[in-house]
XYZ file of C-alpha atoms in Angstrom:
638
model
C 12.766 -20.110 3.197
C 10.366 -19.485 5.994
C 10.657 -16.723 8.469
C 11.137 -13.083 8.265
C 13.040 -11.669 5.310
C 14.915 -8.399 5.981
C 17.996 -6.370 4.893
C 19.932 -3.423 6.473
C 22.323 -1.200 4.605
C 25.322 0.207 6.067
C 27.769 3.038 5.219
C 31.378 2.437 3.691
C 33.237 3.984 6.784
C 34.311 3.457 10.219
C 30.823 4.421 11.707
C 29.409 1.375 9.867
C 31.412 -1.116 11.310
C 30.080 -0.307 14.888
C 26.471 -0.533 13.540
C 27.321 -3.963 11.899
C 28.229 -5.387 15.187
C 24.683 -4.302 16.499
C 23.104 -5.920 13.548
C 25.312 -9.121 12.846
C 23.821 -11.320 15.625
C 20.366 -11.055 13.941
C 21.700 -11.793 10.454
C 22.228 -14.729 8.557
C 23.510 -13.152 5.375
C 26.141 -10.532 4.513
C 27.474 -8.679 1.468
C 30.563 -6.435 1.556
C 31.353 -3.118 -0.121
C 34.132 -3.014 -2.538
C 36.384 -1.980 0.280
C 35.598 -5.237 2.268
C 33.367 -3.324 5.036
C 30.034 -4.857 5.457
C 27.275 -3.232 3.042
C 24.092 -5.459 3.454
C 23.360 -7.527 6.367
C 20.117 -9.518 6.835
C 18.130 -12.647 6.250
C 16.552 -13.630 2.644
C 16.065 -16.496 0.473
C 18.188 -17.737 -2.450
C 17.679 -15.497 -5.309
C 16.246 -12.808 -3.452
C 19.204 -10.329 -3.627
C 21.359 -9.841 -7.014
C 24.560 -7.885 -7.040
C 26.700 -6.628 -9.837
C 30.213 -5.446 -9.460
C 32.495 -3.301 -11.545
C 35.666 -1.809 -9.840
C 34.759 0.107 -6.853
C 31.080 0.125 -7.725
C 28.425 -2.307 -6.559
C 24.718 -2.368 -7.755
C 22.216 -4.606 -6.020
C 18.378 -5.287 -6.631
C 16.382 -6.957 -3.674
C 13.047 -8.309 -4.626
C 11.561 -9.442 -7.766
C 13.558 -8.577 -10.776
C 14.568 -10.897 -13.523
C 18.335 -9.714 -13.981
C 21.407 -11.642 -13.816
C 24.665 -10.803 -11.847
C 26.389 -10.327 -14.994
C 23.857 -8.106 -16.346
C 23.839 -6.088 -13.352
C 27.689 -5.894 -13.483
C 27.287 -4.507 -16.968
C 25.002 -2.016 -15.604
C 27.365 -0.987 -12.713
C 30.089 -0.410 -15.385
C 28.074 2.602 -16.568
C 28.152 4.264 -13.164
C 30.624 7.122 -12.844
C 29.138 8.798 -9.873
C 26.251 8.123 -7.491
C 24.115 10.342 -9.413
C 24.191 7.859 -12.405
C 22.543 5.050 -10.618
C 19.096 5.740 -11.707
C 20.221 5.758 -15.480
C 22.101 2.663 -14.979
C 18.950 0.870 -13.740
C 16.759 2.150 -16.516
C 14.433 -0.727 -17.891
C 14.933 -2.952 -15.058
C 11.315 -4.449 -14.466
C 9.616 -5.974 -11.667
C 9.325 -4.739 -7.888
C 12.482 -4.173 -5.998
C 14.718 -2.077 -3.859
C 17.530 -0.624 -5.792
C 20.867 -0.266 -3.732
C 24.537 1.175 -4.700
C 27.784 1.332 -3.373
C 29.882 3.891 -5.284
C 33.541 4.967 -4.172
C 32.470 5.307 -0.499
C 28.915 6.554 -0.935
C 25.644 4.642 -0.637
C 22.252 5.080 -2.295
C 19.160 3.081 -1.365
C 15.656 3.563 -2.488
C 12.255 1.448 -2.643
C 9.401 1.688 -5.307
C 7.124 4.456 -6.617
C 4.172 2.790 -4.897
C 5.845 1.937 -1.541
C 5.483 -1.630 -1.841
C 9.315 -1.564 -1.265
C 10.166 1.072 1.345
C 13.376 2.439 2.980
C 13.483 3.474 6.703
C 16.586 4.717 8.475
C 17.832 5.300 12.030
C 21.064 6.244 13.858
C 23.049 3.236 15.077
C 26.310 3.112 16.325
C 27.153 6.592 15.388
C 25.978 5.986 11.801
C 22.732 6.172 9.610
C 21.858 2.693 8.903
C 19.036 1.986 6.399
C 16.629 -1.071 6.143
C 13.653 -2.177 4.431
C 11.727 -2.794 7.889
C 11.349 -0.222 10.447
C 10.681 -2.766 13.373
C 13.936 -4.258 12.825
C 15.905 -0.943 13.095
C 13.674 -0.492 16.423
C 14.518 -3.684 17.875
C 18.223 -2.841 17.603
C 17.979 0.745 18.828
C 15.429 -0.218 21.521
C 12.929 2.600 20.100
C 9.346 2.836 21.786
C 6.256 3.476 20.101
C 5.147 7.160 19.378
C 1.515 7.305 20.649
C 0.573 10.104 18.674
C 0.938 7.999 15.457
C -0.468 4.915 17.026
C -3.674 7.056 17.583
C -3.275 7.989 13.805
C -3.916 4.444 12.965
C -7.386 4.343 14.402
C -8.137 7.069 11.696
C -6.945 4.926 8.994
C -4.484 2.258 8.407
C -2.410 3.157 6.613
C -2.609 6.597 7.604
C -3.497 9.023 4.778
C -1.122 11.225 2.662
C 1.070 13.099 3.674
C 1.451 11.411 7.158
C 1.522 7.479 5.778
C 5.516 8.053 5.762
C 5.653 8.756 9.525
C 6.961 5.727 11.283
C 5.548 4.625 14.545
C 8.868 3.946 16.178
C 10.547 6.738 17.911
C 13.810 7.444 16.207
C 13.085 5.452 13.036
C 12.178 7.614 10.036
C 10.589 6.549 6.861
C 11.896 7.787 3.508
C 9.116 8.951 1.201
C 8.294 6.492 -1.702
C 9.627 9.205 -4.338
C 12.840 9.802 -2.337
C 15.921 7.754 -2.236
C 18.360 7.761 0.745
C 22.122 8.878 0.458
C 24.579 7.866 3.141
C 28.158 9.165 3.289
C 31.146 7.144 4.433
C 30.995 9.313 7.821
C 27.482 7.880 8.346
C 25.708 11.217 7.628
C 22.597 10.810 5.323
C 20.398 13.160 3.482
C 17.142 12.397 1.071
C 16.920 13.211 -2.541
C 13.992 12.664 -5.230
C 14.357 9.931 -7.381
C 10.955 9.564 -8.990
C 8.399 11.673 -10.330
C 5.050 10.917 -11.720
C 4.331 11.238 -15.213
C 1.932 14.049 -16.441
C -1.675 12.415 -17.412
C -1.912 13.715 -21.136
C -2.293 10.622 -23.194
C -5.688 9.404 -24.590
C -6.465 5.792 -24.050
C -5.675 4.661 -27.563
C -2.169 6.060 -27.282
C -1.495 5.073 -23.751
C -2.842 1.594 -23.744
C -0.085 -0.240 -25.659
C 2.445 0.934 -22.950
C 0.247 -0.348 -20.298
C 0.082 -3.636 -22.195
C 3.831 -4.034 -22.314
C 4.350 -2.736 -18.782
C 1.859 -5.325 -17.322
C 3.164 -8.020 -19.513
C 6.634 -7.488 -18.126
C 5.446 -7.274 -14.561
C 3.740 -10.673 -14.998
C 6.854 -12.097 -16.644
C 8.857 -10.890 -13.755
C 6.740 -13.114 -11.637
C 7.069 -16.085 -13.904
C 10.738 -15.901 -14.672
C 12.059 -17.849 -12.013
C 10.217 -21.004 -13.528
C 8.426 -23.509 -11.043
C 4.781 -22.929 -9.985
C 3.103 -19.658 -9.284
C -0.359 -19.102 -8.315
C -2.779 -16.392 -8.685
C -6.291 -15.197 -7.601
C -9.012 -15.603 -10.220
C -11.983 -13.814 -8.518
C -13.782 -13.265 -11.788
C -12.817 -9.455 -11.776
C -11.036 -7.896 -14.629
C -7.735 -7.354 -12.728
C -7.080 -10.953 -11.641
C -8.482 -12.492 -14.732
C -5.848 -10.232 -16.808
C -2.830 -11.686 -14.709
C -4.162 -15.013 -15.221
C -4.352 -14.905 -19.064
C -0.935 -13.217 -18.991
C 0.612 -15.873 -16.652
C -0.952 -18.640 -18.794
C 0.942 -17.669 -21.802
C 4.301 -18.301 -19.767
C 2.705 -21.685 -18.592
C 1.827 -22.814 -22.147
C 5.588 -22.091 -23.188
C 6.694 -24.235 -20.114
C 8.233 -21.471 -18.225
C 6.115 -21.753 -15.272
C 3.098 -23.687 -14.093
C 0.407 -21.576 -13.122
C -2.267 -22.768 -10.282
C -5.402 -20.183 -9.706
C -7.532 -19.781 -6.573
C -11.014 -18.562 -6.062
C -13.167 -18.436 -3.146
C -16.965 -18.484 -3.253
C -18.988 -15.693 -1.825
C -21.683 -16.265 0.812
C -24.054 -13.980 -1.360
C -25.830 -15.897 -4.091
C -26.252 -12.678 -6.077
C -22.482 -11.980 -6.361
C -21.791 -12.712 -9.962
C -17.945 -12.859 -9.534
C -18.669 -16.906 -9.554
C -20.010 -16.698 -13.051
C -17.347 -14.517 -14.415
C -14.734 -16.593 -12.946
C -16.212 -19.866 -14.493
C -16.079 -18.145 -17.900
C -12.360 -17.229 -17.325
C -11.624 -20.662 -16.142
C -13.236 -22.139 -19.451
C -10.732 -20.052 -21.337
C -7.778 -21.507 -19.352
C -7.468 -25.252 -20.116
C -4.852 -27.259 -18.711
C -4.585 -24.922 -15.614
C -5.344 -26.148 -12.176
C -8.007 -24.325 -10.749
C -8.589 -24.358 -6.739
C -11.807 -23.418 -5.509
C -12.015 -24.124 -1.557
C -14.989 -25.763 0.133
C -16.680 -23.716 2.790
C -14.940 -25.623 5.556
C -11.610 -24.974 3.970
C -12.056 -21.061 3.681
C -12.539 -19.393 7.165
C -14.761 -16.372 7.647
C -13.491 -12.946 8.107
C -12.661 -12.121 11.678
C -11.850 -15.673 12.397
C -8.993 -16.807 14.626
C -7.903 -13.060 15.488
C -5.374 -14.231 18.044
C -4.217 -17.446 16.510
C -0.856 -18.059 14.762
C -1.813 -16.238 11.699
C -2.248 -12.946 13.880
C 1.333 -12.303 14.088
C 1.816 -8.559 13.488
C 3.872 -6.768 10.675
C 6.037 -3.832 11.334
C 3.112 -1.623 11.935
C -0.898 -2.011 12.352
C -2.973 -3.050 9.471
C -6.539 -3.631 8.730
C -5.385 -6.925 6.953
C -5.813 -8.751 10.430
C -9.522 -9.572 9.859
C -8.161 -11.872 6.866
C -5.467 -13.484 8.907
C -7.124 -16.752 9.133
C -7.817 -16.719 5.197
C -3.990 -15.842 4.620
C -3.152 -18.985 6.674
C -5.478 -21.037 4.386
C -4.355 -19.460 1.022
C -0.717 -19.954 1.999
C -1.214 -23.667 2.839
C -3.517 -24.507 -0.365
C -0.857 -22.577 -2.573
C 2.441 -23.706 -1.040
C 0.979 -27.325 -0.838
C 0.725 -27.336 -4.657
C 4.307 -26.068 -4.759
C 3.711 -22.370 -5.484
C 6.569 -20.057 -4.834
C 4.778 -16.737 -5.542
C 1.177 -15.565 -5.469
C -0.318 -13.008 -7.572
C -3.157 -10.763 -7.021
C -5.087 -7.859 -8.687
C -4.529 -5.114 -5.967
C -3.775 -1.731 -7.773
C -5.948 -2.307 -10.743
C -8.923 -0.438 -9.237
C -6.533 2.432 -8.263
C -4.957 2.750 -11.653
C -7.857 2.112 -13.860
C -10.642 3.923 -12.430
C -11.152 7.707 -12.274
C -11.351 9.132 -8.680
C -14.165 11.218 -7.950
C -12.008 14.415 -7.314
C -11.044 14.101 -11.106
C -14.541 15.807 -11.769
C -13.229 18.984 -10.282
C -10.374 19.084 -12.677
C -12.357 18.020 -15.750
C -15.252 20.788 -15.267
C -12.320 23.177 -15.478
C -10.450 21.694 -18.347
C -13.432 20.365 -20.675
C -16.545 21.896 -19.247
C -18.973 20.631 -21.811
C -17.792 16.941 -21.588
C -17.628 17.317 -17.651
C -21.316 18.373 -17.274
C -22.466 15.958 -19.790
C -20.822 13.169 -17.615
C -21.945 14.675 -14.471
C -25.700 14.920 -15.781
C -25.418 10.989 -16.720
C -24.032 9.939 -13.179
C -26.600 12.197 -11.312
C -29.449 10.647 -13.315
C -28.352 7.036 -12.623
C -27.052 7.654 -8.905
C -29.522 10.353 -7.816
C -26.920 12.948 -6.612
C -28.579 16.102 -5.034
C -27.654 19.102 -7.485
C -26.605 21.322 -4.803
C -24.168 19.010 -3.478
C -22.394 18.519 -6.855
C -22.289 22.269 -7.389
C -20.846 22.707 -3.891
C -18.240 20.141 -4.533
C -17.227 21.662 -7.800
C -17.095 25.255 -6.621
C -14.737 24.134 -3.737
C -11.396 26.146 -4.398
C -9.392 25.291 -1.149
C -5.729 24.485 -1.477
C -4.537 20.937 -0.245
C -2.957 22.826 2.988
C -6.623 24.397 3.730
C -8.443 21.168 3.073
C -6.135 19.373 5.619
C -6.592 22.122 8.143
C -10.421 21.936 7.897
C -10.172 18.221 8.075
C -8.444 18.296 11.335
C -11.340 20.429 12.487
C -14.113 17.904 11.443
C -12.728 14.672 12.935
C -15.336 14.215 15.234
C -18.406 15.540 13.193
C -21.086 13.111 12.767
C -21.377 11.131 9.629
C -24.673 11.141 7.467
C -27.155 8.279 8.193
C -26.504 5.274 5.936
C -29.747 6.096 3.932
C -28.546 9.702 3.287
C -24.959 8.659 2.684
C -26.355 6.235 -0.197
C -27.709 9.464 -2.013
C -24.772 11.731 -1.389
C -22.576 12.856 -4.208
C -18.973 11.740 -4.083
C -16.438 14.115 -2.640
C -14.288 16.086 -4.944
C -12.005 17.317 -2.334
C -8.274 16.490 -2.207
C -9.186 13.291 -0.054
C -11.425 11.738 2.047
C -12.637 13.434 5.295
C -12.333 10.542 7.292
C -13.753 10.552 11.033
C -12.101 9.344 14.197
C -13.827 6.274 15.723
C -16.675 6.917 18.058
C -14.907 5.138 20.584
C -11.668 7.303 20.403
C -10.770 9.149 23.658
C -10.515 12.944 23.346
C -6.796 12.655 23.690
C -6.692 10.152 21.042
C -8.621 13.017 18.729
C -6.400 15.981 19.858
C -3.332 13.922 19.047
C -4.422 13.237 15.388
C -5.668 16.775 15.041
C -2.220 17.750 15.922
C -0.639 15.632 13.491
C -2.934 16.946 10.719
C -2.385 20.462 11.447
C 1.334 20.253 11.627
C 1.310 18.384 8.309
C -1.038 21.191 6.708
C 1.428 23.998 7.350
C 3.902 22.371 4.736
C 2.069 19.843 2.854
C 1.800 19.795 -0.757
C -0.143 17.417 -2.944
C 1.303 14.610 -5.101
C 0.052 15.983 -8.289
C -1.427 19.555 -9.053
C -4.636 18.084 -10.383
C -6.938 16.636 -7.636
C -7.816 13.694 -9.675
C -4.131 12.711 -10.269
C -3.317 13.645 -6.641
C -5.974 11.162 -5.616
C -4.987 8.299 -8.002
C -1.310 8.571 -6.390
C -2.351 8.629 -2.913
C -4.755 5.610 -3.524
C -1.594 3.779 -5.305
C 0.648 4.344 -2.159
C -1.973 3.142 0.225
C -2.425 0.141 -1.774
C 1.526 -0.208 -1.753
C 1.580 0.028 1.910
C -0.867 -2.857 2.281
C 0.747 -5.224 -0.183
C 3.969 -4.608 1.705
C 2.443 -5.641 4.942
C 0.932 -8.733 3.307
C 4.061 -9.718 1.684
C 5.635 -9.640 5.380
C 3.002 -12.074 6.445
C 3.072 -14.330 3.346
C 7.053 -14.496 3.352
C 6.764 -16.096 6.770
C 5.255 -19.154 5.055
C 7.767 -19.298 2.077
C 5.359 -17.889 -0.234
C 6.049 -14.390 -1.929
C 3.156 -12.076 -2.544
C 3.055 -10.077 -5.650
C 0.853 -7.218 -6.969
C 2.058 -6.755 -10.393
C -0.405 -3.601 -10.997
C 1.884 -1.963 -8.447
C 5.307 -2.339 -10.183
C 6.905 1.018 -11.161
C 6.549 0.369 -15.096
C 2.850 -0.345 -14.834
C 2.197 2.596 -12.545
C 4.072 5.006 -14.938
C 2.210 3.699 -18.027
C -1.145 3.779 -16.540
C -0.907 7.282 -14.789
C 0.165 8.884 -18.083
C -3.355 8.335 -19.449
C -5.934 11.240 -18.848
C -7.638 10.765 -15.535
C -11.107 11.512 -16.999
C -10.500 8.516 -19.667
C -9.734 5.829 -16.979
C -13.558 5.790 -16.461
C -16.142 6.328 -19.180
C -19.957 6.050 -18.688
C -21.117 2.758 -19.826
C -17.733 1.102 -19.884
C -15.776 -0.494 -16.872
C -11.989 -0.098 -16.813
C -11.685 0.912 -20.508
C -7.973 1.365 -20.241
C -7.261 -2.137 -18.956
C -9.645 -3.427 -21.521
C -7.891 -1.894 -24.292
C -4.547 -3.009 -22.851
C -5.667 -6.780 -22.777
C -7.402 -6.773 -25.968
C -6.474 -10.029 -27.875
C -4.772 -11.763 -24.651
C -8.073 -11.902 -22.461
C -11.033 -12.984 -24.424
C -13.409 -10.234 -25.468
C -16.433 -11.359 -23.410
C -14.426 -11.144 -20.098
C -13.366 -7.489 -20.990
C -16.893 -6.584 -21.586
C -17.850 -6.965 -17.770
C -19.533 -3.890 -16.407
C -20.120 -4.894 -12.807
C -17.838 -5.517 -9.806
C -18.237 -8.130 -7.172
C -19.755 -6.980 -3.868
C -18.904 -8.611 -0.513
C -21.062 -6.980 2.226
C -22.754 -10.358 3.095
C -19.532 -11.957 3.867
C -18.411 -9.219 5.786
C -21.639 -9.095 8.016
C -21.854 -12.918 8.273
C -18.151 -12.980 9.431
C -18.857 -10.053 11.896
C -21.877 -11.582 13.250
C -20.455 -15.150 13.792
C -17.089 -13.899 15.471
C -18.940 -10.877 17.421
C -18.262 -12.675 20.571
C -14.441 -13.170 20.007
C -14.255 -9.557 18.922
C -16.102 -8.206 22.201
C -13.936 -10.447 24.074
C -10.642 -9.199 22.504
C -11.603 -5.719 23.839
C -12.484 -6.800 27.395
C -8.768 -6.345 28.261
C -7.997 -3.714 25.513
C -4.252 -2.536 25.185
C -5.494 0.622 23.193
C -7.706 1.451 26.225
C -4.699 0.984 28.423
C -2.880 3.416 26.270
C -5.645 5.945 26.753
C -6.614 5.834 23.047
C -10.167 4.198 23.018
C -12.947 3.618 25.327
C -13.333 0.038 25.603
C -16.856 0.044 26.824
C -17.914 2.080 23.798
C -16.407 -0.273 21.240
C -18.013 -3.182 22.864
C -21.429 -1.387 23.053
C -20.942 -0.764 19.204
C -20.003 -4.378 18.248
C -22.879 -5.843 20.440
C -25.550 -3.548 18.770
C -28.121 -4.957 16.397
C -26.927 -2.690 13.530
C -23.519 -1.158 13.770
C -23.306 2.410 12.240
C -21.333 2.902 8.971
C -18.780 4.750 10.877
C -18.275 2.024 13.311
C -17.963 -0.440 10.528
C -15.453 1.647 8.629
C -13.246 2.062 11.963
C -13.404 -1.216 13.012
C -10.554 -2.588 10.597
C -8.012 0.073 11.753
C -8.881 -0.517 15.524
C -8.873 -4.041 15.252
C -5.263 -3.971 13.479
C -3.944 -1.647 16.042
C -5.294 -3.619 19.036
C -3.441 -6.803 17.774
C -0.368 -5.109 16.782
C -0.131 -3.636 20.216
C -0.878 -6.828 22.028
C 1.847 -8.793 20.219
C 4.694 -6.048 20.994
C 6.751 -6.563 23.939
C 7.120 -2.974 24.663
C 3.784 -1.358 24.917
C 3.196 2.320 25.184
C 1.803 3.728 28.462
C -1.204 5.976 28.669
C -1.690 8.902 26.337
C -2.365 11.798 28.769
C -3.000 14.771 26.703
C -2.191 15.893 22.938
C 0.066 18.580 24.102
C 2.186 15.997 26.111
C 2.229 13.702 23.296
C 3.244 16.367 20.995
C 6.093 17.584 23.238
C 7.286 13.885 23.739
C 7.425 12.974 19.851
C 8.465 16.091 18.246
C 11.604 16.519 19.972
C 14.234 15.095 17.620
C 11.424 14.196 15.003
C 12.516 15.551 11.457
C 10.591 18.088 9.466
C 9.195 16.653 6.194
C 12.143 15.620 3.941
C 13.081 17.807 1.156
C 15.246 17.175 -1.670
C 18.908 17.247 -0.781
C 18.150 17.896 3.036
C 20.030 16.144 5.614
C 18.242 13.141 6.940
C 17.907 13.084 10.845
């Protein structure tokens, strides 16, 4: 199936019937509640939705999950109350939405990473849930929240805890760890369904669970048979996926095709490691596009591959490459493409872990810091200042709001800086952001700081969780793009089972001096050839970035000649053109280009474009009226 894949979830009562009338003209598929009222409406390919039934109970999985209707019916038979749903679904593998209709009550949730998400809005007198916010907005006629559009200039996706905020007024995102409960009368509330594991296990104890979970995640991709494809970059993440999938291919359950593209940098050693992996995968078709088959970054920004997702994303620089990948793989019969996203987030120790490590195991922590300082030339005073920071998460957010326009260090100084051990990255607004845009983002950060709590008590685990959710956000958008071509896009590392197994391992042991990704290496021992698990480098693609930027500079400048973001009062178009035309763009300009470009192309493709953002105060007044506070467990949904 080509075209957009989506679904909506309706309450099992009279209010749901009115909402169904609004959605039905846009839907091609319908599944009923036990009462006969419409439960699920949308458009999806065959095999994408599996439903089990037992009396007045229905259980559905939507997405990638190798479970049959009979198996799901047996699980539905275990449900006595809506609170039993999670227990009945225990052990399901893959990446999917889990939905239930139990005696007039409805429950809906996505995945812990946010690859699968739930949104909701009031429609026809009822709360209606959906997997896409723009589908709800198209029915309700919602406009764009300009403050949140400004936030996408800071980062795309926005940083925690603001990544769950929806761009469309009156449409609300459910946090990844929450589910939505909808009653028959159309009222709804959220409730927590997932908690991250405590990072307590040493590598030796945790690696077997990672091995089992990742094997199950890849098996969920190949279970449908046919042809599946995967990136094979030479990195440990994609290489592990390919060797796991090749086992299924050797058993005749699925055919594997791999894809690798060549860097423009002859010093990038990904090619050598990919060749070594290829030699260990005989009988597999390996595709390496020629230079004329593989576009540069930033190519064809306004072409057919630039169709936007439900919200802005920095992926648009890859639009032409996405189209090329989809064409190459679907041309070989692939129905699903795997990539290694999530591996870095799960199997490396984020810099803030040093703040925790020095307090839990000071001698080991200082030995590690001494080694890293010697190799990376960190100034001692910077390291000590980072480790002495005692700010709470809320205090850090408030300080971050005040520093949004502080200058970043020059690139030479930045290379010698010690990594931040704070709760998150102190990102800066783009140099071309208008004062109104800056004030809008500051107001959002300050509001969030008043009630925000970290994702975990330890800074390292909190950072890992926030990286996982940012990765899940990006994969969800890419899957929306790929699904239009009939190719499903999968990141097995971001399946719930893999996340839980990996995050249960001590943060400090996810990276050790002299060893690269020791957890993944231990988990894949005996599956991936030993030489490939000994790699200690990571491919670097700055040459490809700069060549793509240089060769497409004219089209980038032209894109901002009639900037919709400038018309909305969010950027100074002359400032971004000047930055793009500079001989050496500054580091902060390069970092900010992706989010700005994603927001510009997204806004251009939307029929309803926001008017100018006059002042932060005006925007705050316009968008906070009727906007919910942070969801809390068992609190009513707006």
